CSV table of C-alpha atoms in Angstrom, one decimal:
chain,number,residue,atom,x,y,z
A,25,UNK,CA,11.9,-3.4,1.9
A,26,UNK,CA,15.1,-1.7,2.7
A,27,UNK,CA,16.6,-5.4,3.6
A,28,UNK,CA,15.3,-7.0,0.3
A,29,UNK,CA,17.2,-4.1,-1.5
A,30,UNK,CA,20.5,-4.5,0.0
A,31,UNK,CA,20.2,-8.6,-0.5
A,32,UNK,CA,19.9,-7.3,-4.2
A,33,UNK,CA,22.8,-5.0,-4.0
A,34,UNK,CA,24.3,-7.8,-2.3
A,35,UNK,CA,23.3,-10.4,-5.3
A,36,UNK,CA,24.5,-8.3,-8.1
A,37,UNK,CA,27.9,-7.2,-6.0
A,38,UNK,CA,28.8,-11.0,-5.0
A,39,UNK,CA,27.4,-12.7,-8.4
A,40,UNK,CA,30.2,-12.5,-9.9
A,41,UNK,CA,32.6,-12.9,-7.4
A,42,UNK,CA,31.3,-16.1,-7.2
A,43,UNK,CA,30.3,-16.8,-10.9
A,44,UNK,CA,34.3,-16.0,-11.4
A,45,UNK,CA,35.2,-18.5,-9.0
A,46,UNK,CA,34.2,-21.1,-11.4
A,47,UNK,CA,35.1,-19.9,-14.4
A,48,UNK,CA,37.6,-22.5,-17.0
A,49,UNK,CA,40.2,-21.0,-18.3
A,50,UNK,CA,38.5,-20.4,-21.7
A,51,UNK,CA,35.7,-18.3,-20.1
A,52,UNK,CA,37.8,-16.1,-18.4
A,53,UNK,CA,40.0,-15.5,-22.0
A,54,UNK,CA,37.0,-15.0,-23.9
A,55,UNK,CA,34.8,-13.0,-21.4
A,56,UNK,CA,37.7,-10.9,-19.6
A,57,UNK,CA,40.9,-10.9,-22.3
A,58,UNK,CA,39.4,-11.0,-25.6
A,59,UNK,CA,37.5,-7.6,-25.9
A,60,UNK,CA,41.2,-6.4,-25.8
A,61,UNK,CA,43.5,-8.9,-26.8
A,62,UNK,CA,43.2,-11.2,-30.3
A,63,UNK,CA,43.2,-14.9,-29.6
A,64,UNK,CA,42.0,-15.7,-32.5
A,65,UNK,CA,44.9,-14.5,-35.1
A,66,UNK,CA,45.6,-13.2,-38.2
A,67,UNK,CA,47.6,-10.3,-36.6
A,68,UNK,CA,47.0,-7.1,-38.3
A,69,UNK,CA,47.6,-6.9,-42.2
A,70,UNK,CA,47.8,-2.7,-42.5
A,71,UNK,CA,49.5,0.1,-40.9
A,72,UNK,CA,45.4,1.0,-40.2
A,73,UNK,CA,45.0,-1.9,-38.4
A,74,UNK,CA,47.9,-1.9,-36.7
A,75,UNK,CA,47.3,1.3,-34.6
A,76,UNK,CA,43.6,-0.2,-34.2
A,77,UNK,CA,45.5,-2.8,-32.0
A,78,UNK,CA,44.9,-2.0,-28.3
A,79,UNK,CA,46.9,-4.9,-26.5
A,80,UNK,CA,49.5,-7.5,-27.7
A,81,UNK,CA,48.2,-10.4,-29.7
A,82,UNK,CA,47.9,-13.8,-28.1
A,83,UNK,CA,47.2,-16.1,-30.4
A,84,UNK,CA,50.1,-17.5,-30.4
A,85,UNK,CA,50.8,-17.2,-26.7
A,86,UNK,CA,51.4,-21.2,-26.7
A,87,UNK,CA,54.5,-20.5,-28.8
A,88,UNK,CA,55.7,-17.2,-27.4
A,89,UNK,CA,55.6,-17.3,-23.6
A,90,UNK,CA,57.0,-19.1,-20.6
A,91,UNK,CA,53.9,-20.6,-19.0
A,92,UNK,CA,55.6,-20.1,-15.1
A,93,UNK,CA,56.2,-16.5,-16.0
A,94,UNK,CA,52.6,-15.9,-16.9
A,95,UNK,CA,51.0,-17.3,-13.9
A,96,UNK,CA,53.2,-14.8,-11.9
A,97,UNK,CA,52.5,-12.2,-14.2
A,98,UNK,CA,49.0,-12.4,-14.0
A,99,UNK,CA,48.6,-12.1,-10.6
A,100,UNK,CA,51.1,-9.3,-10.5
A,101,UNK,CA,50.8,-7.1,-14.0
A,102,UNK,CA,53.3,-4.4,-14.8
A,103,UNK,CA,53.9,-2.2,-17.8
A,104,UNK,CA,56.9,-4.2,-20.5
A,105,UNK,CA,56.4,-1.6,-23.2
A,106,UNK,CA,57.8,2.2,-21.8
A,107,UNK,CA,55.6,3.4,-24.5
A,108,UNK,CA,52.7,1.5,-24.8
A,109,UNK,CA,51.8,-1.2,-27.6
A,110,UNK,CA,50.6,1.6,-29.7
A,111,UNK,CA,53.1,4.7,-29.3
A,112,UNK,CA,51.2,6.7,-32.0
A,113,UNK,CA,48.7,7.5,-28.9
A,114,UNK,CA,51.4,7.9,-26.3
A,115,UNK,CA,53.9,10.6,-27.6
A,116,UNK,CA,53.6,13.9,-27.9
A,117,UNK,CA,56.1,16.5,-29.1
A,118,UNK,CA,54.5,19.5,-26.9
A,119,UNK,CA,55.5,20.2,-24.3
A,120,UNK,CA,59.2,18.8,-24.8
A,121,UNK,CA,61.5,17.3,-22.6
A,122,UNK,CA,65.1,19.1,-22.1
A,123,UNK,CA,67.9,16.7,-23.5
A,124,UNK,CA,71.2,17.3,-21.6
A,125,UNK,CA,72.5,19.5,-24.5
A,126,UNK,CA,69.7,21.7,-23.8
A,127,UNK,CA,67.4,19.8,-27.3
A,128,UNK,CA,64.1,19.5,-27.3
A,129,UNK,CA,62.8,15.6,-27.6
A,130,UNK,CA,59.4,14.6,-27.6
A,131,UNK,CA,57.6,12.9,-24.8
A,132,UNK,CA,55.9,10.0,-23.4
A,133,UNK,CA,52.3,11.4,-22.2
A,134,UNK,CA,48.8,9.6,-21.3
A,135,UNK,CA,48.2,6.5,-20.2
A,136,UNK,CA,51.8,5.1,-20.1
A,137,UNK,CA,53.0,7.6,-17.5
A,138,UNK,CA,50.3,5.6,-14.6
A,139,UNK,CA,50.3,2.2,-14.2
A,140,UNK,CA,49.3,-0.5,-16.4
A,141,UNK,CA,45.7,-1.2,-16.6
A,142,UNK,CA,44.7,-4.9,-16.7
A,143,UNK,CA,42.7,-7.5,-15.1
A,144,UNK,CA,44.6,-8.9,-12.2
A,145,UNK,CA,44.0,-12.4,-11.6
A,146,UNK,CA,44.3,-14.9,-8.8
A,147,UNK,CA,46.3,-17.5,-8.2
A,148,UNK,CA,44.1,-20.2,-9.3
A,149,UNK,CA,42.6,-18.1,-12.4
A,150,UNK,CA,46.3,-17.6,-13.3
A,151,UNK,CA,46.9,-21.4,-13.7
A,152,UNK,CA,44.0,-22.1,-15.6
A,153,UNK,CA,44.0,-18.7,-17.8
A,154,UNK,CA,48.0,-19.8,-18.7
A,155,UNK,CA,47.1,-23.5,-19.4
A,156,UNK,CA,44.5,-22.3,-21.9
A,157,UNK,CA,47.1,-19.3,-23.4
A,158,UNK,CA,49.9,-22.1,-23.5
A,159,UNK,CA,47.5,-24.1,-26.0
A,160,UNK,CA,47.4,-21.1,-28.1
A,161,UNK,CA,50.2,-22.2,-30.9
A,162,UNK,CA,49.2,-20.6,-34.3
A,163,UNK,CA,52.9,-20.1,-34.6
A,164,UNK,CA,54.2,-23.5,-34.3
A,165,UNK,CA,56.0,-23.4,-37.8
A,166,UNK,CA,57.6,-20.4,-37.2
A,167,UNK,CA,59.2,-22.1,-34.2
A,168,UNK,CA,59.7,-25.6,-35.3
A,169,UNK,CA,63.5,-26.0,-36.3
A,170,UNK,CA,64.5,-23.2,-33.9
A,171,UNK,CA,67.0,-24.3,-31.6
A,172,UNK,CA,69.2,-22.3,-28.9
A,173,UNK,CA,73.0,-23.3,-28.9
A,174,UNK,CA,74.3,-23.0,-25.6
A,175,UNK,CA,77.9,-23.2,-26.6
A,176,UNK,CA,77.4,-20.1,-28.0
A,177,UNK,CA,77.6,-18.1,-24.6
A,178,UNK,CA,78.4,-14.5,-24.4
A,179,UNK,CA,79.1,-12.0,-21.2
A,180,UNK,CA,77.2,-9.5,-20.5
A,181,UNK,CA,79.6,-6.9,-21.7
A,182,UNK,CA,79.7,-8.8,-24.9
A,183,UNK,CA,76.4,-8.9,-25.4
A,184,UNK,CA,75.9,-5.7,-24.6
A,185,UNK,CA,78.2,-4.6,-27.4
A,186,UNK,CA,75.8,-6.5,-29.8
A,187,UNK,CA,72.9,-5.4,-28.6
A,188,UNK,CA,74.2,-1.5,-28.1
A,189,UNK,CA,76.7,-1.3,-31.2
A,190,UNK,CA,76.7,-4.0,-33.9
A,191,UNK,CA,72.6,-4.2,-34.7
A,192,UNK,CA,71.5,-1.1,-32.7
A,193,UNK,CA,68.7,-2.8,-30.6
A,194,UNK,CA,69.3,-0.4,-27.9
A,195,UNK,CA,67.4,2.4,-29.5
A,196,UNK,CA,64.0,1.2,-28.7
A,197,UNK,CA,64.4,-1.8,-26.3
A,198,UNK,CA,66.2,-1.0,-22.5
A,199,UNK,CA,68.4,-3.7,-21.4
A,200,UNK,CA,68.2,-2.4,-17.8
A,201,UNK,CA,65.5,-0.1,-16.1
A,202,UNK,CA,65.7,3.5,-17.8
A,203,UNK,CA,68.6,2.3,-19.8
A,204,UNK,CA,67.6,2.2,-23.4
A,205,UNK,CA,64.9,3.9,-25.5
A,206,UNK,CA,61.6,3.8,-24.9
A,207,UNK,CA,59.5,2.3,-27.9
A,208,UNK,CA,60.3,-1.3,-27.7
A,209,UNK,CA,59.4,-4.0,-25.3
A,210,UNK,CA,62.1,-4.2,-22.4
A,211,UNK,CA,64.5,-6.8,-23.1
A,212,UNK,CA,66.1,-7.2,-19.1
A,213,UNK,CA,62.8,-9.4,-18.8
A,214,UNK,CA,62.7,-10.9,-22.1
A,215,UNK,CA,64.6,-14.3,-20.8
A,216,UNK,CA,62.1,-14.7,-18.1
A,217,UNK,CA,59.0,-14.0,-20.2
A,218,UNK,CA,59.8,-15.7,-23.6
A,219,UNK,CA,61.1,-19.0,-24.8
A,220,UNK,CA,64.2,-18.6,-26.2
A,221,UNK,CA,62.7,-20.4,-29.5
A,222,UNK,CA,60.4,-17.8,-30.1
A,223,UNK,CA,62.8,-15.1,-29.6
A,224,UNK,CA,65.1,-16.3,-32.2
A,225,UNK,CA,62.2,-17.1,-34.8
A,226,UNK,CA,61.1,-13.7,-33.6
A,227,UNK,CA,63.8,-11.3,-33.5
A,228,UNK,CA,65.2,-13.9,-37.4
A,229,UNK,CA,62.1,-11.7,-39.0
A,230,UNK,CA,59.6,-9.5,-36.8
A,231,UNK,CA,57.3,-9.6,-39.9
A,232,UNK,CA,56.5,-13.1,-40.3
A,233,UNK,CA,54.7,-13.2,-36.7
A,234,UNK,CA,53.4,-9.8,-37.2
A,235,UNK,CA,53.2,-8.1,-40.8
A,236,UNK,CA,53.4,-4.6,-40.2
A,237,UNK,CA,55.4,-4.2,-37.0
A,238,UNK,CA,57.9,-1.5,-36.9
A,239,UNK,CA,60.6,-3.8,-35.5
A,240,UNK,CA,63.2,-4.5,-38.4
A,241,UNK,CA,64.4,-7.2,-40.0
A,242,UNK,CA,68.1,-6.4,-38.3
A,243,UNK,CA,69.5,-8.8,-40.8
A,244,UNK,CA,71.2,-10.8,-37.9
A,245,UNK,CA,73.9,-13.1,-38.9
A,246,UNK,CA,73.0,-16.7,-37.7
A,247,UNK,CA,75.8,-17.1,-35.1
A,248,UNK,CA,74.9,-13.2,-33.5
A,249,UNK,CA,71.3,-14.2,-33.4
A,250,UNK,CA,72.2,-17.2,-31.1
A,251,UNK,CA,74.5,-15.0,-28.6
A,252,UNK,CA,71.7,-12.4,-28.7
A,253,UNK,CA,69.2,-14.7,-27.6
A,254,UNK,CA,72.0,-16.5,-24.9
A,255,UNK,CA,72.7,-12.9,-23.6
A,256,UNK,CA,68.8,-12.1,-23.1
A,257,UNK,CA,68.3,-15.5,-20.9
A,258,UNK,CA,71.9,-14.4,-19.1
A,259,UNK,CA,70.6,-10.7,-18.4
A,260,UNK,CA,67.0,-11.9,-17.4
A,261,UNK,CA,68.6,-13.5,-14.4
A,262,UNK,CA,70.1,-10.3,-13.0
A,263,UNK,CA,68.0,-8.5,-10.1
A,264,UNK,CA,67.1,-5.5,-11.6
A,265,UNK,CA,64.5,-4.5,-8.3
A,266,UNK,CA,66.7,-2.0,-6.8
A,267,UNK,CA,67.6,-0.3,-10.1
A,268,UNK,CA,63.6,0.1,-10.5
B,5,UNK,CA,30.2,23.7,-66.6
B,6,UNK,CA,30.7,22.0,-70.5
B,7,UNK,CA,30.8,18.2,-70.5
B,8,UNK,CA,34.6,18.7,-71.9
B,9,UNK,CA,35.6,20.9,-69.2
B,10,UNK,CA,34.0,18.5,-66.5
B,11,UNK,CA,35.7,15.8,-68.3
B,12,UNK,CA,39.2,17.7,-68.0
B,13,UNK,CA,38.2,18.8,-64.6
B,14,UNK,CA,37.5,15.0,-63.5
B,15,UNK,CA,40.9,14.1,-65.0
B,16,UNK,CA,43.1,16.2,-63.6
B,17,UNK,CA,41.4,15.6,-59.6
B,18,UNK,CA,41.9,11.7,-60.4
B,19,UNK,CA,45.4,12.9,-61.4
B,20,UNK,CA,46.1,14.9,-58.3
B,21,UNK,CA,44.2,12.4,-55.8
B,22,UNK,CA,46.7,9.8,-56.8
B,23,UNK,CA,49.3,11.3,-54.9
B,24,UNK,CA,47.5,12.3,-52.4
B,25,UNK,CA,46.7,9.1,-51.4
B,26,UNK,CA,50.3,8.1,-51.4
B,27,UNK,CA,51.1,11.3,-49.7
B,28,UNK,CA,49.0,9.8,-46.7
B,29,UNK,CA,50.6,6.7,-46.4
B,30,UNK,CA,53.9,7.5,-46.5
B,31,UNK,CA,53.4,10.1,-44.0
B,32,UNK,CA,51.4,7.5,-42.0
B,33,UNK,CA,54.5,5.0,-42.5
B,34,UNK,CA,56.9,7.9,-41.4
B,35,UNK,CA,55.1,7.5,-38.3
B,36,UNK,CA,54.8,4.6,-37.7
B,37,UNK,CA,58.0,4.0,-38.6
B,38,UNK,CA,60.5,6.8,-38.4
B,39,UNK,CA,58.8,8.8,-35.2
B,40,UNK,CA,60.4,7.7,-32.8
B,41,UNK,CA,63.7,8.2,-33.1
B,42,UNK,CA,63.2,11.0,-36.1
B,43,UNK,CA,60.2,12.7,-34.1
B,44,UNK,CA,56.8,13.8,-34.9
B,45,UNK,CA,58.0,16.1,-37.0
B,46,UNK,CA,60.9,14.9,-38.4
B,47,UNK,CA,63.6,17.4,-36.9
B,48,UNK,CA,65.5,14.4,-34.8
B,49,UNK,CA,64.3,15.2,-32.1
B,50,UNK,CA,62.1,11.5,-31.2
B,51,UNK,CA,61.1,10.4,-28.1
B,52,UNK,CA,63.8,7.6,-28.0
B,53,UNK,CA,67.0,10.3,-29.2
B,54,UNK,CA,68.0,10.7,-25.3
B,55,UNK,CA,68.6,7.3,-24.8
B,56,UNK,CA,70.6,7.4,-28.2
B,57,UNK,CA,74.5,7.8,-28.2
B,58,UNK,CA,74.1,8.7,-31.7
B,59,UNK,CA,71.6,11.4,-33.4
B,60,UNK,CA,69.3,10.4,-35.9
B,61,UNK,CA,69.2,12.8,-38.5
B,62,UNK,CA,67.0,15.8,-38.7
B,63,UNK,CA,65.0,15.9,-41.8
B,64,UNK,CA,63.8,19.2,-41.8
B,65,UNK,CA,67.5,20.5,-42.0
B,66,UNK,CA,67.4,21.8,-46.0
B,67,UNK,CA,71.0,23.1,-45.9
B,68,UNK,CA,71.9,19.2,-44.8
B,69,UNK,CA,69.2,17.3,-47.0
B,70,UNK,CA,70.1,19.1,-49.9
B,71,UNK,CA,73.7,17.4,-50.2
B,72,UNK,CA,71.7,14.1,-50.2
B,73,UNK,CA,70.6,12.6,-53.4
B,74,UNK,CA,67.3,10.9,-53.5
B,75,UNK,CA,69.5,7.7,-54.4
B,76,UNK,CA,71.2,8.2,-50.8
B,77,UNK,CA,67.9,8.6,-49.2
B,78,UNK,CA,66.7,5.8,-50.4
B,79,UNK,CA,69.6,3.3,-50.2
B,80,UNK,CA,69.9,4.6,-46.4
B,81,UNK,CA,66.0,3.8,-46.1
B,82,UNK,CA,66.0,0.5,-47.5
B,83,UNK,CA,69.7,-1.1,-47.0
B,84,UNK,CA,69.9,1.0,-43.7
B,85,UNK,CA,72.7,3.7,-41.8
B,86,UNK,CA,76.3,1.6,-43.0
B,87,UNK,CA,75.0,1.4,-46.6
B,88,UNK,CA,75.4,5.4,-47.1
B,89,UNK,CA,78.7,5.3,-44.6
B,90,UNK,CA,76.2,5.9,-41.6
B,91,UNK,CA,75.4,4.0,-38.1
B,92,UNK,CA,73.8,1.0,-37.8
B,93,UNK,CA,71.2,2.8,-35.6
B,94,UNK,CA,69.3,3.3,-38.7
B,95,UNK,CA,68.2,0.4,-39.3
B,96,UNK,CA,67.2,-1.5,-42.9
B,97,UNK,CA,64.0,-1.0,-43.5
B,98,UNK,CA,64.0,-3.0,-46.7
B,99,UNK,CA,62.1,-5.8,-45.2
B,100,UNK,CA,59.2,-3.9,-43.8
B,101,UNK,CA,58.2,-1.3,-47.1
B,102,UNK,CA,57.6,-2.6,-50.9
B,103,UNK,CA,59.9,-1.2,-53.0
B,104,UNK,CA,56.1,1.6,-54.1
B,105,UNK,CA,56.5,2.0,-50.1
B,106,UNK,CA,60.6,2.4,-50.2
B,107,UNK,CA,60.3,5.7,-53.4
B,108,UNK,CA,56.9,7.0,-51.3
B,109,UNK,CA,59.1,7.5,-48.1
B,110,UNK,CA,61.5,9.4,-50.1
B,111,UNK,CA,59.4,11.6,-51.4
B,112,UNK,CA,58.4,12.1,-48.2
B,113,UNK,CA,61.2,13.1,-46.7
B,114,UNK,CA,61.7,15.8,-49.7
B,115,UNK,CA,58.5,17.3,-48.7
B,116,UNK,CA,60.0,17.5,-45.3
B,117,UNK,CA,63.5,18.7,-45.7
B,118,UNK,CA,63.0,20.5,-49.2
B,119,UNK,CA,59.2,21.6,-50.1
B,120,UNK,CA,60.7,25.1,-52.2
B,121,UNK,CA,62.9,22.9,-54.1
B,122,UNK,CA,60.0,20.8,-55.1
B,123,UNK,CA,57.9,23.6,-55.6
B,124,UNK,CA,60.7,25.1,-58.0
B,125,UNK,CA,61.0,21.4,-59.6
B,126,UNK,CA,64.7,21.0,-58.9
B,127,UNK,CA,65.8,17.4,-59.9
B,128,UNK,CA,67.1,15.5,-56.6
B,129,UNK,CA,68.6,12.5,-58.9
């Protein structure tokens, strides 16, 4: 008896190892990513929806991502947003944090302060799991017609400047570890994770991928937009691991 | 209670829940919004101001607020900081809020900054 019970155990524990093993891409999005993620689309029409959303939306992870980035990420998943994708739940103004002028901020708190959650994949679930989000392209006109200009190059201290002083991206976004506020996406990976089409369709106007996100419209002239998004692919290839 | 006094009574909560509703939003887009740089309770004190070289503006600070005219308020809201000779780490917001959203926010603001004023009906212009 006690052997045909642990054979059981066995069975339930192993089942899915093995079940998982050959899983297709789509299986794995729908039957590990989706009861978090929306791969479906529209993105959330009210504020009320909005803070319903629990993880970033990928249904238009075709036109957003750089497929050799996910397949690393994947396999490897770390925390891009200091505060969360939903910062209503993850600050808290008790207890405060001292300021070096002796103010009183409020803080992170919760789940953002341990590491990320989320499914970690293997190599070969990584492969399939991005070929499947890279077919994902609800966004394809909001892309199409975006093109980076090269010969628009900035340094980093110029960019910087642009970044930092003349649109005031800085605020929310870091541009190196701890450098920057917390509320935005980092933007030191931003080059290595996104193509640079979707990041100047993106940061053009926030809105049209996403309808209520609290990113402005920074009203970025059309020449700035191009050194912002040259500076982001320059600063992603800095080594930012010993400043983490 | 009289059918004409029920009626009046009826009237004036549709009158009063009007607002309210509004109320609730606008504090919902404040935020969502504002927070995090103008904290969770609007006195400039958000979670993102340390990593600021310049301090957003604390909206429960009557002696400050009250030099502002609801015209400012909203022109910084909407056209964002250098519109009202501020920084450009407010941003414009006049992309993201109707123009309902845009006068909500304001009021919104008063009730943060200047809540005896409105009880005494003082006009902000």
């Amino acid at each position: 008896m006690k052997r045909f019970l642990l054979s059981m155990v066995a069975a339930v524990v192993i089942s899915p190892v093995l079940a998982s093993a050959g899983e297709d891409g789509p299986t794995i999005l729908d039957t590990r990513c989706a009861y978090c993620h929306n791969l479906k689309g529209p993105a959330p029409q009210t504020i009320h929806d909005l803070w319903k959303r629990d993880a970033p939306d990928l249904f238009y992870a075709g036109n957003k991502f750089r497929r050799e980035w996910l397949v690393s990420w994947l396999q490897k998943p770390v925390r891009i947003r200091p505060a969360g994708v939903n910062y209503l739940r993850t600050i808290n103004s008790t207890p405060h944090q001292e300021g070096k002028d002796g103010k009183k901020y409020d803080v992170l708190w919760g789940a953002v302060l341990k590491p990320l959650v989320h499914e970690t994949l293997t190599a070969p679930e990584a492969e399939l799991v991005a070929d499947s989000l890279m077919k994902l392209r609800a966004g394809d006109e909001l892309v199409s017609g975006m093109m980076v200009d090269k010969s628009k190059t900035v340094t980093l201290d110029q960019g910087e400047v642009l970044i930092d002083k003349v649109y005031g991206c800085q605020s929310c976004h870091q541009i190196e570890p701890g450098y920057g506020g917390y509320t935005g996406p980092e933007l030191y990976t931003a080059g290595r994770r996104l193509q640079p089409e979707f990041m100047l369709s993106y940061i053009k106007r926030p809105k049209n991928w996403d309808p209520k996100i609290w990113m402005p419209n920074g009203n970025v002239k059309p020449e700035d937009l191009q050194k912002i998004v040259n500076y982001l692919i320059l600063l992603s290839k800095e080594n930012f691991d010993e400043a983490r | 209670m009289k059918p004409g006094k029920l009626i009046l009574a009826s009237a004036l909560l549709a009158m009063a829940s009007v607002p309210a509703v509004q109320a609730e939003e606008a504090y919902l887009n404040y935020k969502s919004y504002c927070m995090q740089c103008h904290g969770m309770h609007g006195k400039g004190d958000g979670v993102n101001v340390p990593a600021m070289n310049v301090q957003p503006r604390d909206h429960s600070d009557n002696k400050y607020m009250m030099t502002r005219t609801n015209t400012d308020i909203y022109k910084a809201i909407k056209f964002g900081g250098p519109a009202v000779n501020k920084s450009v780490k407010m941003p414009a917001w006049g992309d993201t809020f109707t123009e309902e959203e845009l006068q909500e926010m304001v009021g919104h603001i008063r009730t943060l900054c200047c809540e005896k004023e409105l009880i005494r009906g003082v006009n902000f212009k």
